[in-house]
């Protein structure tokens, strides 16, 4: 058998035989983009499936983020997290907004609500938190602060497709949420994304913004951009939606298998799912405490690589470490984010990841822990001997 590289994720595709008739239909109609039939159908299907009022499709999640900031006319300073994918902060930068980093909490690696207030200045206009790995932020506390200080809340919910809190979509929180349908995400349309909003007026405004600001043949209402999703991707997305529940079941199965295999190893921690959350199993993040485990996160990362298993260190380095952002005053400190960033490794997780590979990954980590346990006991023994020798002298 040819040796296959195991990557952190492998995109799920709909059955090709179901896609071909949709492609034939698009070929026939010659309607490729600009709010076509599949675009309209996909927006409605998503809103219905997720239980949200309005969905605005985008070419990708980053353009959705940038348009969300434009839609609410955000400027000045925005409070955000250093523990995310760079697109979160880049979207601020492209809108000439100053990012203000606030540290995360250690339980879910989301923005620490207790540290937000101290970062609010007269220039602050909004909070841009991220539901990291799909685990919801402290949405009620964040909304409370936003209400007190008159701030907008835009959630970067790129990881959170399908996540519910108390039975309601996590996209229903904040003024706007954006999601990514990139190939590496839990739900993909190859590339793609969306803004979720609560009312039709806002949807209209967002739809103008993603299509050059064009309102009709002769009216351009403002400096929009081209960020539209095309018909091929919308049709593909409709098929993806049909299979999403089975995708979640498969991801849950693998997650449970990992947890069972790794739970008794000292120095390994994973994230719990809170009682009121329906989770999407978007990632399997593991935190390695070097002192307890006996070896570093990077040692685990390298050892897996030797077996052609490519885990990912999401999120290392922190966004606040990159040259564009590291000179910001708020890039200093951030101790929890730094510690989590040192410990994190996301293990491979996708619906058709074979059981044997999961077992192999577990046994590699287990062996490393046994080796380090043996090393520790040798050290303890030699310390004992040394003490013993000292006593003899
Ligand atoms: C993937 C991702 C994005 C960007 O989405 P694209 O669709 O790739 O542009 C933004 N924020 C976070 C947290 C992401 O993980």
CSV table of C-alpha atoms and ligand atoms in Angstrom, one decimal:
chain,number,residue,atom,x,y,z
A,1,UNK,CA,0.0,0.0,0.0
A,2,UNK,CA,1.2,3.5,-0.9
A,3,UNK,CA,2.1,5.4,2.2
A,4,UNK,CA,-0.4,8.3,2.7
A,5,UNK,CA,0.3,11.5,4.5
A,6,UNK,CA,-2.2,12.1,7.3
A,7,UNK,CA,-3.0,15.9,7.4
A,8,UNK,CA,-4.9,17.7,10.2
A,9,UNK,CA,-8.0,17.7,8.0
A,10,UNK,CA,-9.3,16.3,4.7
A,11,UNK,CA,-12.2,18.1,3.1
A,12,UNK,CA,-15.5,16.3,2.9
A,13,UNK,CA,-17.1,16.5,-0.6
A,14,UNK,CA,-20.6,15.7,-1.6
A,15,UNK,CA,-21.2,12.6,-3.9
A,16,UNK,CA,-20.0,13.5,-7.4
A,17,UNK,CA,-23.0,11.8,-9.0
A,18,UNK,CA,-25.3,14.2,-7.2
A,19,UNK,CA,-23.3,17.2,-8.2
A,20,UNK,CA,-23.2,16.4,-12.0
A,21,UNK,CA,-27.0,17.1,-12.6
A,22,UNK,CA,-26.7,20.4,-10.8
A,23,UNK,CA,-23.7,21.3,-13.0
A,24,UNK,CA,-25.7,20.3,-16.1
A,25,UNK,CA,-28.4,22.6,-15.0
A,26,UNK,CA,-26.0,25.5,-14.6
A,27,UNK,CA,-24.4,24.8,-18.0
A,28,UNK,CA,-27.9,24.8,-19.5
A,29,UNK,CA,-28.9,28.1,-17.8
A,30,UNK,CA,-25.6,29.9,-18.3
A,31,UNK,CA,-26.3,31.8,-15.1
A,32,UNK,CA,-23.0,31.6,-13.3
A,33,UNK,CA,-23.1,34.2,-10.5
A,34,UNK,CA,-24.8,37.4,-9.4
A,35,UNK,CA,-27.6,36.1,-7.1
A,36,UNK,CA,-28.6,33.2,-9.2
A,37,UNK,CA,-31.1,30.5,-8.4
A,38,UNK,CA,-28.7,28.3,-6.4
A,39,UNK,CA,-27.4,31.3,-4.5
A,40,UNK,CA,-30.9,32.2,-3.5
A,41,UNK,CA,-31.8,28.6,-2.6
A,42,UNK,CA,-28.6,28.1,-0.6
A,43,UNK,CA,-29.1,31.2,1.4
A,44,UNK,CA,-32.7,30.1,2.3
A,45,UNK,CA,-31.6,26.5,3.0
A,46,UNK,CA,-28.8,27.7,5.3
A,47,UNK,CA,-31.1,30.1,7.2
A,48,UNK,CA,-33.6,27.3,7.7
A,49,UNK,CA,-31.1,24.7,8.7
A,50,UNK,CA,-29.3,26.9,11.1
A,51,UNK,CA,-32.4,28.6,12.5
A,52,UNK,CA,-31.2,32.2,11.8
A,53,UNK,CA,-33.1,35.1,10.2
A,54,UNK,CA,-30.8,36.0,7.2
A,55,UNK,CA,-27.7,34.7,5.6
A,56,UNK,CA,-25.6,36.7,3.1
A,57,UNK,CA,-23.2,34.4,1.1
A,58,UNK,CA,-19.7,35.5,0.4
A,59,UNK,CA,-16.7,34.4,-1.7
A,60,UNK,CA,-14.8,33.7,1.5
A,61,UNK,CA,-14.8,34.3,5.3
A,62,UNK,CA,-12.2,37.1,5.2
A,63,UNK,CA,-14.3,39.2,2.7
A,64,UNK,CA,-17.3,38.6,4.9
A,65,UNK,CA,-15.4,39.9,7.9
A,66,UNK,CA,-14.2,43.0,6.1
A,67,UNK,CA,-17.8,43.7,4.8
A,68,UNK,CA,-19.2,43.2,8.3
A,69,UNK,CA,-16.9,45.9,9.6
A,70,UNK,CA,-17.9,48.2,6.7
A,71,UNK,CA,-21.6,47.5,7.1
A,72,UNK,CA,-21.6,48.7,10.7
A,73,UNK,CA,-19.1,51.5,9.9
A,74,UNK,CA,-16.7,50.4,12.5
A,75,UNK,CA,-13.6,52.6,13.0
A,76,UNK,CA,-11.1,53.7,15.7
A,77,UNK,CA,-10.2,50.8,18.0
A,78,UNK,CA,-11.6,47.3,18.1
A,79,UNK,CA,-11.0,44.8,20.9
A,80,UNK,CA,-10.0,41.4,19.7
A,81,UNK,CA,-8.1,38.2,20.5
A,82,UNK,CA,-4.5,37.3,19.6
A,83,UNK,CA,-5.4,33.6,19.7
A,84,UNK,CA,-6.9,33.2,16.2
A,85,UNK,CA,-6.2,32.9,12.6
A,86,UNK,CA,-4.5,36.0,11.2
A,87,UNK,CA,-7.6,36.9,9.0
A,88,UNK,CA,-9.4,38.1,12.2
A,89,UNK,CA,-6.9,41.0,12.7
A,90,UNK,CA,-6.1,41.5,9.1
A,91,UNK,CA,-9.7,42.4,8.4
A,92,UNK,CA,-9.4,45.3,10.9
A,93,UNK,CA,-6.1,46.4,9.4
A,94,UNK,CA,-7.6,46.5,5.9
A,95,UNK,CA,-10.3,48.8,7.3
A,96,UNK,CA,-7.8,51.1,8.9
A,97,UNK,CA,-9.0,50.0,12.4
A,98,UNK,CA,-6.6,49.6,15.3
A,99,UNK,CA,-6.7,46.2,16.8
A,100,UNK,CA,-6.5,46.1,20.6
A,101,UNK,CA,-5.6,42.7,21.9
A,102,UNK,CA,-7.1,41.3,25.1
A,103,UNK,CA,-5.9,38.1,26.7
A,104,UNK,CA,-7.9,34.8,26.5
A,105,UNK,CA,-9.3,32.6,29.3
A,106,UNK,CA,-7.7,29.1,29.7
A,107,UNK,CA,-10.9,27.0,29.6
A,108,UNK,CA,-11.9,27.6,25.9
A,109,UNK,CA,-9.1,29.9,24.7
A,110,UNK,CA,-11.7,32.6,24.0
A,111,UNK,CA,-11.5,36.3,24.8
A,112,UNK,CA,-11.5,36.7,28.6
A,113,UNK,CA,-14.6,38.8,29.4
A,114,UNK,CA,-13.1,39.9,32.7
A,115,UNK,CA,-10.3,41.6,30.8
A,116,UNK,CA,-12.3,43.4,28.2
A,117,UNK,CA,-13.4,46.4,30.2
A,118,UNK,CA,-9.9,47.6,31.0
A,119,UNK,CA,-9.1,47.8,27.3
A,120,UNK,CA,-12.1,50.0,26.4
A,121,UNK,CA,-11.0,53.6,25.4
A,122,UNK,CA,-12.9,56.5,24.0
A,123,UNK,CA,-11.9,55.3,20.5
A,124,UNK,CA,-13.3,51.8,21.0
A,125,UNK,CA,-16.2,51.1,18.7
A,126,UNK,CA,-16.6,47.3,18.7
A,127,UNK,CA,-15.6,43.9,20.0
A,128,UNK,CA,-14.5,41.2,17.6
A,129,UNK,CA,-14.3,38.0,19.5
A,130,UNK,CA,-13.7,34.5,17.9
A,131,UNK,CA,-15.5,31.3,18.9
A,132,UNK,CA,-12.2,29.4,18.9
A,133,UNK,CA,-12.5,25.8,17.7
A,134,UNK,CA,-16.3,26.4,17.6
A,135,UNK,CA,-16.6,26.7,21.4
A,136,UNK,CA,-18.8,29.7,22.1
A,137,UNK,CA,-17.4,32.8,23.8
A,138,UNK,CA,-19.0,34.2,27.0
A,139,UNK,CA,-21.7,35.8,24.8
A,140,UNK,CA,-23.9,37.1,27.6
A,141,UNK,CA,-21.1,38.9,29.4
A,142,UNK,CA,-19.7,40.3,26.1
A,143,UNK,CA,-23.2,41.6,25.1
A,144,UNK,CA,-23.6,43.2,28.6
A,145,UNK,CA,-20.3,45.1,28.2
A,146,UNK,CA,-21.3,46.1,24.7
A,147,UNK,CA,-24.6,47.5,25.9
A,148,UNK,CA,-23.0,49.4,28.8
A,149,UNK,CA,-20.4,51.1,26.6
A,150,UNK,CA,-22.4,51.3,23.3
A,151,UNK,CA,-20.2,49.0,21.3
A,152,UNK,CA,-21.0,46.7,18.4
A,153,UNK,CA,-20.2,43.0,18.6
A,154,UNK,CA,-19.1,41.1,15.5
A,155,UNK,CA,-18.3,37.5,16.0
A,156,UNK,CA,-15.7,35.8,14.0
A,157,UNK,CA,-17.6,32.5,14.0
A,158,UNK,CA,-15.4,31.0,11.2
A,159,UNK,CA,-15.2,27.7,13.2
A,160,UNK,CA,-18.7,27.6,14.6
A,161,UNK,CA,-20.9,26.3,11.8
A,162,UNK,CA,-23.8,24.3,13.3
A,163,UNK,CA,-23.0,25.1,16.9
A,164,UNK,CA,-26.0,25.8,19.2
A,165,UNK,CA,-26.3,27.3,22.6
A,166,UNK,CA,-29.5,26.4,24.5
A,167,UNK,CA,-30.8,25.0,21.2
A,168,UNK,CA,-30.3,28.3,19.3
A,169,UNK,CA,-27.6,29.0,16.7
A,170,UNK,CA,-24.5,30.6,18.1
A,171,UNK,CA,-24.8,32.9,15.0
A,172,UNK,CA,-27.8,34.6,16.6
A,173,UNK,CA,-25.5,36.4,19.1
A,174,UNK,CA,-23.9,39.8,18.6
A,175,UNK,CA,-24.8,42.3,15.9
A,176,UNK,CA,-23.3,40.2,13.1
A,177,UNK,CA,-21.6,36.8,12.9
A,178,UNK,CA,-19.3,35.7,10.0
A,179,UNK,CA,-18.6,32.1,9.1
A,180,UNK,CA,-16.0,30.5,6.7
A,181,UNK,CA,-16.8,27.7,4.3
A,182,UNK,CA,-13.1,27.3,3.4
A,183,UNK,CA,-12.0,23.7,2.4
A,184,UNK,CA,-10.4,23.2,5.8
A,185,UNK,CA,-13.5,24.2,7.8
A,186,UNK,CA,-16.1,21.8,9.2
A,187,UNK,CA,-18.5,22.8,6.4
A,188,UNK,CA,-17.0,23.7,3.1
A,189,UNK,CA,-18.0,25.2,-0.3
A,190,UNK,CA,-14.4,24.9,-1.5
A,191,UNK,CA,-13.9,28.6,-0.7
A,192,UNK,CA,-16.8,30.6,0.8
A,193,UNK,CA,-18.3,32.3,3.7
A,194,UNK,CA,-21.3,34.2,5.0
A,195,UNK,CA,-22.5,37.0,7.2
A,196,UNK,CA,-25.5,36.2,9.5
A,197,UNK,CA,-27.7,39.2,10.3
A,198,UNK,CA,-30.9,39.7,12.2
A,199,UNK,CA,-33.0,42.0,9.9
A,200,UNK,CA,-33.8,42.5,6.2
A,201,UNK,CA,-32.5,46.1,6.1
A,202,UNK,CA,-29.1,44.9,7.2
A,203,UNK,CA,-29.1,42.0,4.7
A,204,UNK,CA,-29.9,44.5,1.9
A,205,UNK,CA,-27.0,46.7,2.9
A,206,UNK,CA,-24.6,43.7,3.1
A,207,UNK,CA,-25.8,42.5,-0.3
A,208,UNK,CA,-25.0,45.9,-1.8
A,209,UNK,CA,-21.6,45.9,-0.2
A,210,UNK,CA,-20.6,42.5,-1.7
A,211,UNK,CA,-21.7,43.6,-5.2
A,212,UNK,CA,-19.8,46.9,-5.7
A,213,UNK,CA,-22.5,48.9,-3.9
A,214,UNK,CA,-24.8,48.4,-6.8
A,215,UNK,CA,-28.5,48.9,-5.9
A,216,UNK,CA,-29.8,48.9,-9.5
A,217,UNK,CA,-28.8,49.6,-13.1
A,218,UNK,CA,-28.0,53.3,-12.5
A,219,UNK,CA,-27.5,53.5,-8.7
A,220,UNK,CA,-24.3,52.8,-6.7
A,221,UNK,CA,-24.9,53.5,-3.1
A,222,UNK,CA,-21.3,53.3,-1.8
A,223,UNK,CA,-17.9,51.8,-2.2
A,224,UNK,CA,-18.7,48.1,-2.3
A,225,UNK,CA,-16.5,45.3,-3.2
A,226,UNK,CA,-16.8,42.1,-5.3
A,227,UNK,CA,-17.3,39.3,-2.7
A,228,UNK,CA,-20.0,37.2,-4.3
A,229,UNK,CA,-20.3,33.4,-4.2
A,230,UNK,CA,-20.8,31.8,-7.6
A,231,UNK,CA,-23.5,29.3,-8.6
A,232,UNK,CA,-21.2,26.3,-8.8
A,233,UNK,CA,-20.3,26.7,-5.1
A,234,UNK,CA,-23.8,27.5,-4.0
A,235,UNK,CA,-25.1,24.3,-5.7
A,236,UNK,CA,-22.2,22.3,-4.1
A,237,UNK,CA,-23.1,23.9,-0.7
A,238,UNK,CA,-26.7,22.8,-1.0
A,239,UNK,CA,-25.5,19.2,-1.3
A,240,UNK,CA,-23.1,19.6,1.6
A,241,UNK,CA,-25.9,20.7,3.8
A,242,UNK,CA,-27.8,17.4,3.1
A,243,UNK,CA,-24.9,15.4,4.6
A,244,UNK,CA,-23.8,17.8,7.4
A,245,UNK,CA,-25.5,15.9,10.3
A,246,UNK,CA,-23.7,12.6,9.3
A,247,UNK,CA,-20.4,14.6,9.2
A,248,UNK,CA,-21.0,15.8,12.8
A,249,UNK,CA,-21.8,12.2,13.9
A,250,UNK,CA,-18.5,10.9,12.4
A,251,UNK,CA,-16.5,13.7,13.9
A,252,UNK,CA,-18.0,13.1,17.3
A,253,UNK,CA,-17.2,9.4,17.0
A,254,UNK,CA,-13.5,10.2,16.4
A,255,UNK,CA,-13.4,12.8,19.1
A,256,UNK,CA,-14.7,10.4,21.6
A,257,UNK,CA,-12.2,7.7,20.5
A,258,UNK,CA,-9.3,10.2,21.0
A,259,UNK,CA,-10.6,11.3,24.4
A,260,UNK,CA,-11.0,7.7,25.6
A,261,UNK,CA,-7.4,6.8,24.4
A,262,UNK,CA,-5.7,9.9,25.8
A,263,UNK,CA,-7.6,10.7,29.0
A,264,UNK,CA,-5.4,8.9,31.4
A,265,UNK,CA,-2.1,10.3,30.2
A,266,UNK,CA,-0.6,12.8,32.6
A,267,UNK,CA,-0.1,16.3,31.2
A,268,UNK,CA,-2.7,16.0,28.4
A,269,UNK,CA,-5.7,18.2,28.5
A,270,UNK,CA,-8.6,18.6,26.1
A,271,UNK,CA,-11.6,21.0,26.1
A,272,UNK,CA,-14.9,20.0,27.6
A,273,UNK,CA,-18.1,20.8,25.9
A,274,UNK,CA,-20.4,22.9,28.2
A,275,UNK,CA,-23.8,21.4,29.0
A,276,UNK,CA,-25.8,24.0,27.1
A,277,UNK,CA,-23.8,23.6,23.9
A,278,UNK,CA,-24.4,21.4,20.8
A,279,UNK,CA,-20.9,21.2,19.5
A,280,UNK,CA,-19.7,20.7,15.9
A,281,UNK,CA,-16.4,18.9,16.6
A,282,UNK,CA,-14.6,21.2,14.2
A,283,UNK,CA,-11.2,20.5,15.8
A,284,UNK,CA,-9.5,18.2,18.3
A,285,UNK,CA,-7.3,20.6,20.2
A,286,UNK,CA,-5.0,19.0,22.8
A,287,UNK,CA,-2.9,20.9,25.3
A,288,UNK,CA,0.4,19.4,26.4
A,289,UNK,CA,1.8,20.5,29.8
A,290,UNK,CA,5.5,20.0,29.3
A,291,UNK,CA,6.3,19.5,33.0
A,292,UNK,CA,3.6,16.9,33.6
A,293,UNK,CA,3.9,15.1,30.3
A,294,UNK,CA,7.6,15.2,30.4
A,295,UNK,CA,8.1,16.3,26.8
A,296,UNK,CA,7.2,19.5,24.9
A,297,UNK,CA,4.4,20.0,22.5
A,298,UNK,CA,6.9,20.4,19.7
A,299,UNK,CA,8.4,17.0,20.5
A,300,UNK,CA,5.0,15.5,20.0
A,301,UNK,CA,4.5,17.5,16.8
A,302,UNK,CA,7.9,16.2,15.5
A,303,UNK,CA,7.3,12.6,16.6
A,304,UNK,CA,4.0,12.5,14.7
A,305,UNK,CA,5.7,13.9,11.6
A,306,UNK,CA,8.1,11.0,11.7
A,307,UNK,CA,5.0,8.8,11.1
A,308,UNK,CA,3.8,11.1,8.3
A,309,UNK,CA,1.1,12.5,10.6
A,310,UNK,CA,0.9,16.3,10.2
A,311,UNK,CA,-0.9,17.8,13.2
A,312,UNK,CA,-1.2,21.6,13.4
A,313,UNK,CA,-0.3,24.2,16.1
A,314,UNK,CA,-3.5,26.3,15.9
A,315,UNK,CA,-2.7,28.9,17.2
A,316,UNK,CA,1.0,29.3,17.3
A,317,UNK,CA,2.5,31.9,16.9
A,318,UNK,CA,-0.1,34.3,18.3
A,319,UNK,CA,-1.3,37.0,15.9
A,320,UNK,CA,0.3,39.6,18.2
A,321,UNK,CA,3.7,38.1,17.5
A,322,UNK,CA,3.6,38.8,13.7
A,323,UNK,CA,5.7,41.8,12.5
A,324,UNK,CA,2.6,43.8,11.5
A,325,UNK,CA,1.1,43.7,15.0
A,326,UNK,CA,3.9,43.0,17.5
A,327,UNK,CA,4.7,46.7,18.1
A,328,UNK,CA,1.2,47.5,19.3
A,329,UNK,CA,1.1,48.3,23.0
A,330,UNK,CA,-1.6,45.7,23.5
A,331,UNK,CA,0.7,43.0,22.1
A,332,UNK,CA,2.5,42.9,25.4
A,333,UNK,CA,1.5,40.6,28.3
A,334,UNK,CA,-1.2,38.2,27.0
A,335,UNK,CA,0.2,35.5,29.3
A,336,UNK,CA,-2.6,33.0,29.0
A,337,UNK,CA,-2.6,33.3,25.2
A,338,UNK,CA,1.2,32.7,25.2
A,339,UNK,CA,0.9,29.7,27.5
A,340,UNK,CA,-1.9,28.1,25.5
A,341,UNK,CA,0.0,28.8,22.3
A,342,UNK,CA,3.0,26.9,23.7
A,343,UNK,CA,0.9,23.9,24.6
A,344,UNK,CA,-1.5,23.5,21.7
A,345,UNK,CA,-1.6,20.8,19.1
A,346,UNK,CA,-4.6,20.0,17.0
A,347,UNK,CA,-4.7,16.4,16.0
A,348,UNK,CA,-6.1,15.1,12.7
A,349,UNK,CA,-9.9,15.1,12.6
A,350,UNK,CA,-12.1,14.4,9.6
A,351,UNK,CA,-15.1,12.2,9.0
A,352,UNK,CA,-13.3,9.4,7.1
A,353,UNK,CA,-10.1,9.3,9.3
A,354,UNK,CA,-9.5,5.6,9.7
A,355,UNK,CA,-9.8,4.0,13.2
A,356,UNK,CA,-6.3,2.6,12.8
A,357,UNK,CA,-4.8,6.1,12.4
A,358,UNK,CA,-6.5,7.3,15.5
A,359,UNK,CA,-5.2,4.3,17.4
A,360,UNK,CA,-1.7,4.9,16.0
A,361,UNK,CA,-1.7,8.6,17.1
A,362,UNK,CA,-2.9,7.6,20.5
A,363,UNK,CA,-0.2,5.0,20.9
A,364,UNK,CA,2.6,7.4,19.6
A,365,UNK,CA,1.5,9.9,22.3
A,366,UNK,CA,1.2,7.1,24.9
A,367,UNK,CA,4.7,5.8,24.1
A,368,UNK,CA,6.1,9.3,24.5
A,369,UNK,CA,4.5,9.6,27.9
A,370,UNK,CA,5.9,6.2,29.0
A,371,UNK,CA,9.4,7.1,27.8
A,372,UNK,CA,9.2,10.4,29.7
A,373,UNK,CA,7.7,8.6,32.8
A,374,UNK,CA,10.6,6.2,32.7
A,375,UNK,CA,13.1,9.1,32.3
A,376,UNK,CA,11.5,10.9,35.3
A,377,UNK,CA,11.7,7.8,37.5
A,378,UNK,CA,15.3,7.3,36.5
A,379,UNK,CA,16.0,10.9,37.5
A,380,UNK,CA,14.1,10.4,40.8
A,381,UNK,CA,16.1,7.2,41.4
A,382,UNK,CA,19.4,8.9,40.7
A,383,UNK,CA,18.4,11.8,42.9
A,384,UNK,CA,17.6,9.3,45.7
A,385,UNK,CA,21.0,7.6,45.2
A,386,UNK,CA,22.7,10.9,45.2
A,387,UNK,CA,21.0,11.8,48.5
A,388,UNK,CA,21.8,8.4,49.8
A,389,UNK,CA,25.5,8.9,48.8
A,390,UNK,CA,25.5,12.3,50.5
A,391,UNK,CA,24.2,10.7,53.7
A,392,UNK,CA,26.9,8.1,53.6
A,393,UNK,CA,29.6,10.8,53.4
B,1,LIG,C1,-10.6,30.4,8.3
B,1,LIG,C2,-10.7,31.6,9.2
B,1,LIG,C3,-11.0,32.8,8.7
B,1,LIG,C4,-11.0,33.2,7.2
B,1,LIG,O1,-11.9,32.5,6.4
B,1,LIG,P1,-11.6,32.3,4.9
B,1,LIG,O2,-12.9,31.7,4.4
B,1,LIG,O3,-10.4,31.3,4.8
B,1,LIG,O4,-11.3,33.6,4.3
B,1,LIG,C5,-11.3,33.9,9.6
B,1,LIG,N1,-11.2,33.7,10.9
B,1,LIG,C6,-10.9,32.5,11.4
B,1,LIG,C7,-10.8,32.3,12.9
B,1,LIG,C8,-10.6,31.4,10.6
B,1,LIG,O5,-10.3,30.2,11.1
